[in-house]
């Protein structure tokens, strides 16, 4: 090479390399930021139609997602709306589609640190696709059992179910049940845990058998969308909640919530405040460690909160628009 | 026109007397079917082959029945 040209070539090469480096760095997506904590524990029971999805903002800024709603649910959009950039822990309570249907899309949209699953072998494509995505992304995976604990700053997360091998071949009874404790307040997330009677083993009977006091919680997410095998008087006596939430869709085909559960909660109306996603939209429970404040997307007349699933379905059918988001004003009322 | 088609569905779960069936090739597509229309003893997680065969004879019989009814009703 011509000696005079050599420095020019070297400079040109350096310039190209620099340009390439700039391009590479520009194209790399911004690193996910963890939102700064608010010092409060905030649980959002997301309005995702028929199914379950709960986003939990922890006091130090970590995020937990319990279940994703069904395939096609607007979960990713809702999570973005709540400012989610990354999820520290996903818990899929059990492998039914109305709980895990959107998991794959959630993992594609957000950086996920760790994934807890029931490990119940449910041979559906939806469940297989979810596990494949976890594997492909190299996300840390675990199947927690009763007694497992995790601390997030001042919040303690306890696993209450499953105890070991599932009691029967019903995925609902393999549900991961967790309780979060922050200060004086406790939140119990129950998946679709079922209860039949004392003789027949179930997730609830196994939990109640251990020690009743261990189930105490201020807020109870009613198991299995308010079905009669998710909440019984025995369950309420063991948990003794002051707030109950139900996640289901208006006009669902499964009669959720069940009349028995509605009558029971109505009888306990002085002790228990009831909130439900089908009528009120997303329910947000914000806790400072001493009290829990509830807000909802929509406000409803107090007596409507005890409508059965079939009564709501009849309303939906007659007015043809269901409980759509007509009211945007959020309704805030202080819970006990 | 294709006279037949088939697709695989999975029993995602059973809610009371309803089976929630999810189409294997597109799990956005799901529908409920009372258990009485399914083979006896099916359980959650079962994979079922669903076969559709156009029944032209049945269509013709129904068309004729409705045609006759319309003729009768309009004739009065």
mmCIF file of C-alpha atoms in Angstrom:
data_model
loop_
_atom_site.group_PDB
_atom_site.id
_atom_site.type_symbol
_atom_site.label_atom_id
_atom_site.label_comp_id
_atom_site.label_asym_id
_atom_site.label_seq_id
_atom_site.Cartn_x
_atom_site.Cartn_y
_atom_site.Cartn_z
ATOM 1 C CA UNK A 1 0.000 0.000 0.000
ATOM 2 C CA UNK A 2 1.113 3.495 -0.750
ATOM 3 C CA UNK A 3 2.731 4.901 2.389
ATOM 4 C CA UNK A 4 0.976 8.241 2.004
ATOM 5 C CA UNK A 5 -2.410 6.590 1.812
ATOM 6 C CA UNK A 6 -2.008 4.353 4.859
ATOM 7 C CA UNK A 7 -3.087 6.918 7.508
ATOM 8 C CA UNK A 8 -6.116 7.826 5.394
ATOM 9 C CA UNK A 9 -7.193 4.169 5.144
ATOM 10 C CA UNK A 10 -6.696 3.643 8.862
ATOM 11 C CA UNK A 11 -8.742 6.755 9.619
ATOM 12 C CA UNK A 12 -11.491 5.639 7.217
ATOM 13 C CA UNK A 13 -11.570 2.184 8.831
ATOM 14 C CA UNK A 14 -11.762 3.752 12.287
ATOM 15 C CA UNK A 15 -14.609 5.980 11.153
ATOM 16 C CA UNK A 16 -16.521 2.972 9.784
ATOM 17 C CA UNK A 17 -15.922 1.024 12.996
ATOM 18 C CA UNK A 18 -17.110 3.988 15.076
ATOM 19 C CA UNK A 19 -20.228 4.380 12.918
ATOM 20 C CA UNK A 20 -20.945 0.642 13.277
ATOM 21 C CA UNK A 21 -20.521 0.838 17.056
ATOM 22 C CA UNK A 22 -22.862 3.830 17.263
ATOM 23 C CA UNK A 23 -25.436 1.961 15.173
ATOM 24 C CA UNK A 24 -25.197 -1.162 17.342
ATOM 25 C CA UNK A 25 -25.677 0.837 20.531
ATOM 26 C CA UNK A 26 -28.483 2.923 19.069
ATOM 27 C CA UNK A 27 -30.363 -0.191 17.976
ATOM 28 C CA UNK A 28 -30.094 -1.919 21.320
ATOM 29 C CA UNK A 29 -33.387 -1.455 23.176
ATOM 30 C CA UNK A 30 -33.165 0.723 26.249
ATOM 31 C CA UNK A 31 -32.448 -1.218 29.404
ATOM 32 C CA UNK A 32 -35.632 -1.952 31.316
ATOM 33 C CA UNK A 33 -36.005 0.450 34.160
ATOM 34 C CA UNK A 34 -37.401 -0.601 37.453
ATOM 35 C CA UNK A 35 -40.004 1.923 38.511
ATOM 36 C CA UNK A 36 -39.073 3.511 41.804
ATOM 37 C CA UNK A 37 -41.099 2.100 44.667
ATOM 38 C CA UNK A 38 -43.986 4.010 46.211
ATOM 39 C CA UNK A 39 -43.548 2.505 49.648
ATOM 40 C CA UNK A 40 -46.970 0.914 49.287
ATOM 41 C CA UNK A 41 -48.161 -2.531 48.337
ATOM 42 C CA UNK A 42 -50.629 -2.098 45.485
ATOM 43 C CA UNK A 43 -52.549 -5.027 43.996
ATOM 44 C CA UNK A 44 -54.483 -4.556 40.750
ATOM 45 C CA UNK A 45 -57.125 -7.186 40.020
ATOM 46 C CA UNK A 46 -57.129 -6.616 36.292
ATOM 47 C CA UNK A 47 -60.313 -6.398 34.244
ATOM 48 C CA UNK A 48 -59.338 -8.978 31.645
ATOM 49 C CA UNK A 49 -62.691 -10.646 31.084
ATOM 50 C CA UNK A 50 -63.282 -14.202 32.233
ATOM 51 C CA UNK A 51 -60.135 -15.316 34.015
ATOM 52 C CA UNK A 52 -57.592 -14.086 36.523
ATOM 53 C CA UNK A 53 -54.717 -11.626 36.313
ATOM 54 C CA UNK A 54 -53.306 -9.729 39.268
ATOM 55 C CA UNK A 55 -50.504 -7.193 39.050
ATOM 56 C CA UNK A 56 -48.783 -6.441 42.321
ATOM 57 C CA UNK A 57 -46.575 -3.372 42.781
ATOM 58 C CA UNK A 58 -44.307 -3.915 45.765
ATOM 59 C CA UNK A 59 -43.174 -1.067 48.044
ATOM 60 C CA UNK A 60 -39.589 -1.123 46.691
ATOM 61 C CA UNK A 61 -40.648 -1.119 43.035
ATOM 62 C CA UNK A 62 -40.591 -4.819 42.194
ATOM 63 C CA UNK A 63 -43.542 -6.229 40.271
ATOM 64 C CA UNK A 64 -45.273 -9.578 40.544
ATOM 65 C CA UNK A 65 -47.829 -10.862 38.048
ATOM 66 C CA UNK A 66 -50.147 -13.645 39.184
ATOM 67 C CA UNK A 67 -51.840 -15.240 36.155
ATOM 68 C CA UNK A 68 -52.348 -13.619 32.758
ATOM 69 C CA UNK A 69 -55.999 -13.953 31.804
ATOM 70 C CA UNK A 70 -57.191 -15.971 28.835
ATOM 71 C CA UNK A 71 -55.676 -16.022 25.363
ATOM 72 C CA UNK A 72 -56.670 -12.790 23.642
ATOM 73 C CA UNK A 73 -57.172 -10.835 26.901
ATOM 74 C CA UNK A 74 -55.826 -7.226 26.892
ATOM 75 C CA UNK A 75 -53.279 -8.056 29.607
ATOM 76 C CA UNK A 76 -50.173 -6.667 27.894
ATOM 77 C CA UNK A 77 -51.915 -3.345 27.189
ATOM 78 C CA UNK A 78 -53.148 -3.098 30.769
ATOM 79 C CA UNK A 79 -49.712 -3.862 32.180
ATOM 80 C CA UNK A 80 -48.220 -1.110 29.983
ATOM 81 C CA UNK A 81 -50.900 1.271 31.206
ATOM 82 C CA UNK A 82 -49.816 0.542 34.770
ATOM 83 C CA UNK A 83 -46.238 1.418 33.812
ATOM 84 C CA UNK A 84 -44.826 -2.101 33.820
ATOM 85 C CA UNK A 85 -41.405 -2.392 32.160
ATOM 86 C CA UNK A 86 -40.168 -5.563 33.740
ATOM 87 C CA UNK A 87 -41.659 -8.265 35.927
ATOM 88 C CA UNK A 88 -39.611 -9.667 38.778
ATOM 89 C CA UNK A 89 -41.777 -12.722 39.352
ATOM 90 C CA UNK A 90 -44.589 -14.333 37.396
ATOM 91 C CA UNK A 91 -46.748 -16.891 39.168
ATOM 92 C CA UNK A 92 -48.977 -19.059 37.005
ATOM 93 C CA UNK A 93 -51.296 -20.553 39.605
ATOM 94 C CA UNK A 94 -52.380 -23.511 37.462
ATOM 95 C CA UNK A 95 -52.431 -24.336 33.752
ATOM 96 C CA UNK A 96 -56.031 -23.577 32.710
ATOM 97 C CA UNK A 97 -56.255 -21.252 29.706
ATOM 98 C CA UNK A 98 -58.180 -18.531 31.585
ATOM 99 C CA UNK A 99 -55.147 -18.163 33.880
ATOM 100 C CA UNK A 100 -52.187 -18.654 31.521
ATOM 101 C CA UNK A 101 -53.530 -17.843 28.026
ATOM 102 C CA UNK A 102 -51.597 -14.576 27.658
ATOM 103 C CA UNK A 103 -48.383 -15.664 29.424
ATOM 104 C CA UNK A 104 -46.448 -16.101 26.204
ATOM 105 C CA UNK A 105 -47.329 -12.605 24.997
ATOM 106 C CA UNK A 106 -46.477 -11.162 28.423
ATOM 107 C CA UNK A 107 -43.016 -12.787 28.272
ATOM 108 C CA UNK A 108 -42.544 -11.386 24.769
ATOM 109 C CA UNK A 109 -43.532 -7.868 25.870
ATOM 110 C CA UNK A 110 -41.652 -7.547 29.167
ATOM 111 C CA UNK A 111 -38.403 -8.711 30.671
ATOM 112 C CA UNK A 112 -39.241 -11.437 33.176
ATOM 113 C CA UNK A 113 -36.754 -12.394 35.902
ATOM 114 C CA UNK A 114 -38.354 -15.491 37.361
ATOM 115 C CA UNK A 115 -41.318 -17.792 36.759
ATOM 116 C CA UNK A 116 -43.196 -19.925 39.282
ATOM 117 C CA UNK A 117 -45.531 -22.603 38.022
ATOM 118 C CA UNK A 118 -47.638 -25.351 39.569
ATOM 119 C CA UNK A 119 -45.784 -27.972 37.544
ATOM 120 C CA UNK A 120 -49.101 -29.764 36.971
ATOM 121 C CA UNK A 121 -48.834 -31.634 33.668
ATOM 122 C CA UNK A 122 -51.892 -30.404 31.766
ATOM 123 C CA UNK A 123 -51.436 -31.603 28.187
ATOM 124 C CA UNK A 124 -52.728 -28.545 26.317
ATOM 125 C CA UNK A 125 -50.932 -26.632 23.585
ATOM 126 C CA UNK A 126 -51.391 -23.353 25.488
ATOM 127 C CA UNK A 127 -49.506 -24.718 28.505
ATOM 128 C CA UNK A 128 -46.828 -26.330 26.339
ATOM 129 C CA UNK A 129 -46.285 -23.074 24.440
ATOM 130 C CA UNK A 130 -45.914 -21.182 27.713
ATOM 131 C CA UNK A 131 -43.292 -23.613 29.037
ATOM 132 C CA UNK A 132 -41.448 -23.513 25.697
ATOM 133 C CA UNK A 133 -41.273 -19.697 25.885
ATOM 134 C CA UNK A 134 -39.846 -19.864 29.421
ATOM 135 C CA UNK A 135 -37.252 -22.366 28.209
ATOM 136 C CA UNK A 136 -36.357 -20.416 25.055
ATOM 137 C CA UNK A 137 -35.845 -17.236 27.043
ATOM 138 C CA UNK A 138 -33.852 -18.959 29.780
ATOM 139 C CA UNK A 139 -36.129 -17.548 32.481
ATOM 140 C CA UNK A 140 -35.418 -18.884 35.971
ATOM 141 C CA UNK A 141 -38.120 -21.470 36.705
ATOM 142 C CA UNK A 142 -39.404 -23.056 39.907
ATOM 143 C CA UNK A 143 -42.368 -25.055 41.195
ATOM 144 C CA UNK A 144 -42.795 -23.771 44.765
ATOM 145 C CA UNK A 145 -44.385 -25.751 47.573
ATOM 146 C CA UNK A 146 -46.116 -24.915 50.832
ATOM 147 C CA UNK A 147 -43.672 -23.431 53.292
ATOM 148 C CA UNK A 148 -41.538 -21.674 50.690
ATOM 149 C CA UNK A 149 -40.903 -18.026 51.570
ATOM 150 C CA UNK A 150 -39.622 -15.035 49.657
ATOM 151 C CA UNK A 151 -38.907 -11.598 51.036
ATOM 152 C CA UNK A 152 -39.279 -8.448 48.918
ATOM 153 C CA UNK A 153 -38.059 -5.669 51.246
ATOM 154 C CA UNK A 154 -40.739 -5.358 53.914
ATOM 155 C CA UNK A 155 -43.150 -7.700 52.137
ATOM 156 C CA UNK A 156 -43.190 -11.391 52.953
ATOM 157 C CA UNK A 157 -44.530 -13.830 50.375
ATOM 158 C CA UNK A 158 -45.576 -17.248 51.691
ATOM 159 C CA UNK A 159 -46.572 -20.233 49.595
ATOM 160 C CA UNK A 160 -49.576 -22.055 51.154
ATOM 161 C CA UNK A 161 -50.408 -24.507 48.357
ATOM 162 C CA UNK A 162 -49.627 -26.982 46.831
ATOM 163 C CA UNK A 163 -48.419 -29.044 49.758
ATOM 164 C CA UNK A 164 -46.736 -31.702 47.683
ATOM 165 C CA UNK A 165 -48.390 -34.027 45.256
ATOM 166 C CA UNK A 166 -51.778 -32.635 44.136
ATOM 167 C CA UNK A 167 -54.752 -34.180 45.982
ATOM 168 C CA UNK A 168 -56.507 -35.276 42.770
ATOM 169 C CA UNK A 169 -56.321 -34.939 38.987
ATOM 170 C CA UNK A 170 -57.964 -31.499 39.042
ATOM 171 C CA UNK A 171 -55.512 -28.736 38.051
ATOM 172 C CA UNK A 172 -57.502 -26.276 40.206
ATOM 173 C CA UNK A 173 -56.357 -28.077 43.335
ATOM 174 C CA UNK A 174 -52.731 -27.762 42.226
ATOM 175 C CA UNK A 175 -53.134 -23.952 42.301
ATOM 176 C CA UNK A 176 -50.238 -22.020 43.749
ATOM 177 C CA UNK A 177 -51.707 -20.067 46.656
ATOM 178 C CA UNK A 178 -49.642 -17.202 48.060
ATOM 179 C CA UNK A 179 -50.126 -14.781 50.902
ATOM 180 C CA UNK A 180 -48.417 -11.380 50.961
ATOM 181 C CA UNK A 181 -47.891 -9.691 54.314
ATOM 182 C CA UNK A 182 -47.027 -5.985 54.571
ATOM 183 C CA UNK A 183 -47.124 -4.418 58.015
ATOM 184 C CA UNK A 184 -50.397 -5.436 59.670
ATOM 185 C CA UNK A 185 -52.119 -6.395 56.412
ATOM 186 C CA UNK A 186 -52.312 -9.657 54.491
ATOM 187 C CA UNK A 187 -53.467 -10.431 50.945
ATOM 188 C CA UNK A 188 -54.401 -13.978 49.947
ATOM 189 C CA UNK A 189 -54.238 -15.021 46.278
ATOM 190 C CA UNK A 190 -55.960 -18.341 45.783
ATOM 191 C CA UNK A 191 -55.957 -19.281 42.094
ATOM 192 C CA UNK A 192 -58.847 -21.689 41.490
ATOM 193 C CA UNK A 193 -58.449 -23.660 44.749
ATOM 194 C CA UNK A 194 -61.503 -25.809 45.355
ATOM 195 C CA UNK A 195 -63.335 -27.221 48.370
ATOM 196 C CA UNK A 196 -65.932 -30.004 48.393
ATOM 197 C CA UNK A 197 -66.473 -31.534 51.813
ATOM 198 C CA UNK A 198 -64.361 -32.824 54.651
ATOM 199 C CA UNK A 199 -64.063 -36.323 53.173
ATOM 200 C CA UNK A 200 -62.902 -35.417 49.699
ATOM 201 C CA UNK A 201 -59.369 -34.007 49.521
ATOM 202 C CA UNK A 202 -59.037 -30.546 47.981
ATOM 203 C CA UNK A 203 -56.656 -27.603 47.999
ATOM 204 C CA UNK A 204 -58.711 -25.706 50.598
ATOM 205 C CA UNK A 205 -59.122 -28.743 52.884
ATOM 206 C CA UNK A 206 -55.380 -29.323 52.799
ATOM 207 C CA UNK A 207 -54.727 -25.683 53.672
ATOM 208 C CA UNK A 208 -57.388 -25.547 56.401
ATOM 209 C CA UNK A 209 -56.124 -28.806 57.905
ATOM 210 C CA UNK A 210 -52.644 -27.406 58.541
ATOM 211 C CA UNK A 211 -53.616 -24.613 60.849
ATOM 212 C CA UNK A 212 -56.575 -22.347 60.526
ATOM 213 C CA UNK A 213 -54.735 -19.235 61.714
ATOM 214 C CA UNK A 214 -52.244 -19.643 58.930
ATOM 215 C CA UNK A 215 -54.952 -18.738 56.441
ATOM 216 C CA UNK A 216 -55.963 -15.417 57.990
ATOM 217 C CA UNK A 217 -55.942 -12.531 55.539
ATOM 218 C CA UNK A 218 -57.489 -9.063 55.252
ATOM 219 C CA UNK A 219 -58.053 -9.345 51.509
ATOM 220 C CA UNK A 220 -59.166 -12.583 49.890
ATOM 221 C CA UNK A 221 -59.246 -13.048 46.148
ATOM 222 C CA UNK A 222 -62.189 -15.419 45.902
ATOM 223 C CA UNK A 223 -61.014 -18.694 44.369
ATOM 224 C CA UNK A 224 -62.368 -19.857 41.019
ATOM 225 C CA UNK A 225 -64.196 -16.651 40.010
ATOM 226 C CA UNK A 226 -66.794 -16.863 42.783
ATOM 227 C CA UNK A 227 -67.872 -20.414 42.032
ATOM 228 C CA UNK A 228 -69.535 -22.413 44.798
ATOM 229 C CA UNK A 229 -66.563 -24.777 45.042
ATOM 230 C CA UNK A 230 -64.109 -21.894 45.555
ATOM 231 C CA UNK A 231 -65.636 -20.109 48.558
ATOM 232 C CA UNK A 232 -67.651 -21.693 51.359
ATOM 233 C CA UNK A 233 -68.434 -20.637 54.925
ATOM 234 C CA UNK A 234 -65.575 -22.870 56.046
ATOM 235 C CA UNK A 235 -63.205 -20.888 53.833
ATOM 236 C CA UNK A 236 -64.495 -17.534 55.100
ATOM 237 C CA UNK A 237 -64.239 -18.741 58.718
ATOM 238 C CA UNK A 238 -60.617 -19.751 58.165
ATOM 239 C CA UNK A 239 -59.515 -16.605 56.275
ATOM 240 C CA UNK A 240 -61.781 -14.035 58.001
ATOM 241 C CA UNK A 241 -61.285 -11.361 55.344
ATOM 242 C CA UNK A 242 -62.628 -7.816 55.472
ATOM 243 C CA UNK A 243 -62.328 -7.480 51.676
ATOM 244 C CA UNK A 244 -63.200 -10.066 49.025
ATOM 245 C CA UNK A 245 -62.534 -9.621 45.315
ATOM 246 C CA UNK A 246 -63.989 -11.684 42.489
ATOM 247 C CA UNK A 247 -62.488 -11.794 38.980
ATOM 248 C CA UNK A 248 -64.897 -12.787 36.209
ATOM 249 C CA UNK A 249 -66.527 -11.470 33.040
ATOM 250 C CA UNK A 250 -70.011 -9.975 32.851
ATOM 251 C CA UNK A 251 -72.254 -12.473 31.132
ATOM 252 C CA UNK A 252 -69.835 -15.404 31.445
ATOM 253 C CA UNK A 253 -71.136 -18.851 30.504
ATOM 254 C CA UNK A 254 -70.136 -20.508 33.771
ATOM 255 C CA UNK A 255 -72.649 -18.873 36.159
ATOM 256 C CA UNK A 256 -69.848 -17.064 38.029
ATOM 257 C CA UNK A 257 -70.314 -15.809 40.657
ATOM 258 C CA UNK A 258 -72.556 -18.492 42.130
ATOM 259 C CA UNK A 259 -75.782 -17.592 44.046
ATOM 260 C CA UNK A 260 -74.620 -19.489 47.168
ATOM 261 C CA UNK A 261 -71.468 -17.383 47.374
ATOM 262 C CA UNK A 262 -73.416 -14.168 46.808
ATOM 263 C CA UNK A 263 -75.946 -14.970 49.558
ATOM 264 C CA UNK A 264 -73.154 -15.862 51.963
ATOM 265 C CA UNK A 265 -71.253 -12.637 51.314
ATOM 266 C CA UNK A 266 -74.442 -10.598 51.493
ATOM 267 C CA UNK A 267 -75.176 -12.064 54.931
ATOM 268 C CA UNK A 268 -71.646 -11.062 55.987
ATOM 269 C CA UNK A 269 -71.946 -7.576 54.473
ATOM 270 C CA UNK A 270 -71.153 -5.857 57.784
ATOM 271 C CA UNK A 271 -67.843 -7.703 58.044
ATOM 272 C CA UNK A 272 -66.854 -8.081 54.392
ATOM 273 C CA UNK A 273 -66.714 -5.548 51.549
ATOM 274 C CA UNK A 274 -67.132 -7.198 48.154
ATOM 275 C CA UNK A 275 -65.634 -5.969 44.882
ATOM 276 C CA UNK A 276 -65.868 -7.624 41.462
ATOM 277 C CA UNK A 277 -64.223 -7.012 38.121
ATOM 278 C CA UNK A 278 -67.273 -7.890 35.996
ATOM 279 C CA UNK A 279 -69.240 -4.919 37.357
ATOM 280 C CA UNK A 280 -66.542 -2.526 38.607
ATOM 281 C CA UNK A 281 -63.643 -3.112 36.224
ATOM 282 C CA UNK A 282 -60.093 -3.268 37.527
ATOM 283 C CA UNK A 283 -59.968 -3.266 41.316
ATOM 284 C CA UNK A 284 -56.946 -1.631 42.941
ATOM 285 C CA UNK A 285 -56.088 -2.307 46.566
ATOM 286 C CA UNK A 286 -53.406 0.037 47.940
ATOM 287 C CA UNK A 287 -51.885 -0.768 51.312
ATOM 288 C CA UNK A 288 -49.520 1.309 53.470
ATOM 289 C CA UNK A 289 -49.090 -1.525 55.956
ATOM 290 C CA UNK A 290 -51.841 -0.216 58.240
ATOM 291 C CA UNK A 291 -54.930 0.100 56.053
ATOM 292 C CA UNK A 292 -56.137 -0.905 52.601
ATOM 293 C CA UNK A 293 -57.755 1.586 50.251
ATOM 294 C CA UNK A 294 -59.773 0.252 47.334
ATOM 295 C CA UNK A 295 -60.461 2.017 44.054
ATOM 296 C CA UNK A 296 -62.269 0.688 40.995
ATOM 297 C CA UNK A 297 -62.722 1.687 37.346
ATOM 298 C CA UNK A 298 -66.480 2.082 37.699
ATOM 299 C CA UNK A 299 -68.961 2.812 40.415
ATOM 300 C CA UNK A 300 -72.025 0.643 40.916
ATOM 301 C CA UNK A 301 -75.054 0.893 43.159
ATOM 302 C CA UNK A 302 -74.271 -0.896 46.412
ATOM 303 C CA UNK A 303 -77.042 -3.514 46.067
ATOM 304 C CA UNK A 304 -75.794 -4.597 42.618
ATOM 305 C CA UNK A 305 -72.587 -5.971 44.056
ATOM 306 C CA UNK A 306 -74.426 -9.129 45.149
ATOM 307 C CA UNK A 307 -75.921 -9.965 41.727
ATOM 308 C CA UNK A 308 -75.285 -13.554 40.685
ATOM 309 C CA UNK A 309 -73.461 -14.355 37.471
ATOM 310 C CA UNK A 310 -76.741 -15.318 35.818
ATOM 311 C CA UNK A 311 -78.446 -12.093 36.941
ATOM 312 C CA UNK A 312 -75.586 -10.075 35.443
ATOM 313 C CA UNK A 313 -75.799 -12.161 32.255
ATOM 314 C CA UNK A 314 -79.515 -11.326 31.982
ATOM 315 C CA UNK A 315 -78.724 -7.594 32.303
ATOM 316 C CA UNK A 316 -76.009 -7.873 29.673
ATOM 317 C CA UNK A 317 -78.395 -9.640 27.316
ATOM 318 C CA UNK A 318 -81.175 -7.080 27.830
ATOM 319 C CA UNK A 319 -79.205 -3.846 27.465
ATOM 320 C CA UNK A 320 -76.935 -5.276 24.799
ATOM 321 C CA UNK A 321 -73.827 -3.460 25.970
ATOM 322 C CA UNK A 322 -72.988 -5.152 29.217
ATOM 323 C CA UNK A 323 -70.960 -3.429 31.847
ATOM 324 C CA UNK A 324 -68.748 -1.602 29.403
ATOM 325 C CA UNK A 325 -66.436 1.147 30.558
ATOM 326 C CA UNK A 326 -69.124 3.856 30.337
ATOM 327 C CA UNK A 327 -67.887 5.570 33.456
ATOM 328 C CA UNK A 328 -64.264 6.572 33.483
ATOM 329 C CA UNK A 329 -64.268 8.237 36.860
ATOM 330 C CA UNK A 330 -62.580 6.004 39.389
ATOM 331 C CA UNK A 331 -64.518 5.316 42.495
ATOM 332 C CA UNK A 332 -62.558 5.382 45.714
ATOM 333 C CA UNK A 333 -63.983 4.212 48.956
ATOM 334 C CA UNK A 334 -62.183 3.345 52.106
ATOM 335 C CA UNK A 335 -62.401 -0.277 53.075
ATOM 336 C CA UNK A 336 -62.430 -1.448 56.636
ATOM 337 C CA UNK B 1 -66.920 -26.568 -2.118
ATOM 338 C CA UNK B 2 -65.028 -28.694 0.362
ATOM 339 C CA UNK B 3 -67.378 -31.313 1.756
ATOM 340 C CA UNK B 4 -65.349 -32.091 4.852
ATOM 341 C CA UNK B 5 -62.795 -30.657 7.250
ATOM 342 C CA UNK B 6 -61.310 -31.688 10.516
ATOM 343 C CA UNK B 7 -59.538 -29.989 13.372
ATOM 344 C CA UNK B 8 -58.099 -30.973 16.703
ATOM 345 C CA UNK B 9 -59.473 -29.494 19.916
ATOM 346 C CA UNK B 10 -58.245 -29.778 23.488
ATOM 347 C CA UNK B 11 -60.466 -29.916 26.570
ATOM 348 C CA UNK B 12 -58.837 -27.064 28.454
ATOM 349 C CA UNK B 13 -61.158 -27.450 31.414
ATOM 350 C CA UNK B 14 -64.590 -28.575 32.500
ATOM 351 C CA UNK B 15 -66.785 -25.949 34.181
ATOM 352 C CA UNK B 16 -69.847 -27.687 35.597
ATOM 353 C CA UNK B 17 -71.519 -29.441 32.676
ATOM 354 C CA UNK B 18 -69.629 -27.406 30.057
ATOM 355 C CA UNK B 19 -66.422 -28.488 28.383
ATOM 356 C CA UNK B 20 -64.215 -25.568 27.330
ATOM 357 C CA UNK B 21 -62.749 -26.655 23.998
ATOM 358 C CA UNK B 22 -59.700 -24.875 22.587
ATOM 359 C CA UNK B 23 -58.722 -25.319 18.937
ATOM 360 C CA UNK B 24 -55.244 -26.856 18.888
ATOM 361 C CA UNK B 25 -53.896 -24.903 15.932
ATOM 362 C CA UNK B 26 -55.166 -21.540 17.182
ATOM 363 C CA UNK B 27 -55.745 -21.271 20.893
ATOM 364 C CA UNK B 28 -57.501 -17.927 20.483
ATOM 365 C CA UNK B 29 -60.444 -19.942 19.183
ATOM 366 C CA UNK B 30 -62.428 -21.604 21.923
ATOM 367 C CA UNK B 31 -65.985 -22.645 22.545
ATOM 368 C CA UNK B 32 -68.110 -24.338 25.162
ATOM 369 C CA UNK B 33 -69.957 -27.569 24.561
ATOM 370 C CA UNK B 34 -72.202 -29.383 27.043
ATOM 371 C CA UNK B 35 -70.516 -32.608 28.093
ATOM 372 C CA UNK B 36 -73.453 -34.662 26.819
ATOM 373 C CA UNK B 37 -72.318 -34.009 23.225
ATOM 374 C CA UNK B 38 -68.874 -35.461 23.894
ATOM 375 C CA UNK B 39 -67.738 -39.082 24.184
ATOM 376 C CA UNK B 40 -68.441 -40.550 27.596
ATOM 377 C CA UNK B 41 -65.634 -40.348 30.122
ATOM 378 C CA UNK B 42 -63.735 -37.446 28.545
ATOM 379 C CA UNK B 43 -61.552 -35.506 30.948
ATOM 380 C CA UNK B 44 -59.575 -32.283 31.085
ATOM 381 C CA UNK B 45 -56.520 -32.383 28.864
ATOM 382 C CA UNK B 46 -58.050 -34.832 26.384
ATOM 383 C CA UNK B 47 -57.344 -34.144 22.712
ATOM 384 C CA UNK B 48 -60.301 -34.701 20.400
ATOM 385 C CA UNK B 49 -60.413 -34.879 16.655
ATOM 386 C CA UNK B 50 -63.360 -32.880 15.373
ATOM 387 C CA UNK B 51 -64.643 -33.899 11.958
ATOM 388 C CA UNK B 52 -67.034 -31.793 9.898
ATOM 389 C CA UNK B 53 -68.891 -33.357 7.013
ATOM 390 C CA UNK B 54 -71.356 -31.323 4.990
ATOM 391 C CA UNK B 55 -74.732 -33.080 5.109
ATOM 392 C CA UNK B 56 -76.342 -31.938 1.865
ATOM 393 C CA UNK B 57 -79.298 -34.268 2.209
ATOM 394 C CA UNK B 58 -80.169 -32.830 5.612
ATOM 395 C CA UNK B 59 -79.945 -29.312 4.184
ATOM 396 C CA UNK B 60 -82.268 -30.222 1.319
ATOM 397 C CA UNK B 61 -84.843 -31.786 3.640
ATOM 398 C CA UNK B 62 -84.824 -28.674 5.854
ATOM 399 C CA UNK B 63 -85.060 -26.370 2.833
ATOM 400 C CA UNK B 64 -88.080 -28.290 1.600
ATOM 401 C CA UNK B 65 -89.764 -28.309 5.029
ATOM 402 C CA UNK B 66 -89.322 -24.540 5.406
ATOM 403 C CA UNK B 67 -90.382 -23.951 1.791
ATOM 404 C CA UNK B 68 -93.575 -25.930 2.402
ATOM 405 C CA UNK B 69 -94.283 -24.052 5.632
ATOM 406 C CA UNK B 70 -93.758 -20.678 3.936
ATOM 407 C CA UNK B 71 -96.030 -21.681 1.076
ATOM 408 C CA UNK B 72 -98.729 -22.806 3.532
ATOM 409 C CA UNK B 73 -98.428 -19.675 5.655
ATOM 410 C CA UNK B 74 -98.402 -17.277 2.721
ATOM 411 C CA UNK B 75 -101.301 -19.107 1.099
ATOM 412 C CA UNK B 76 -103.626 -18.256 4.001
#
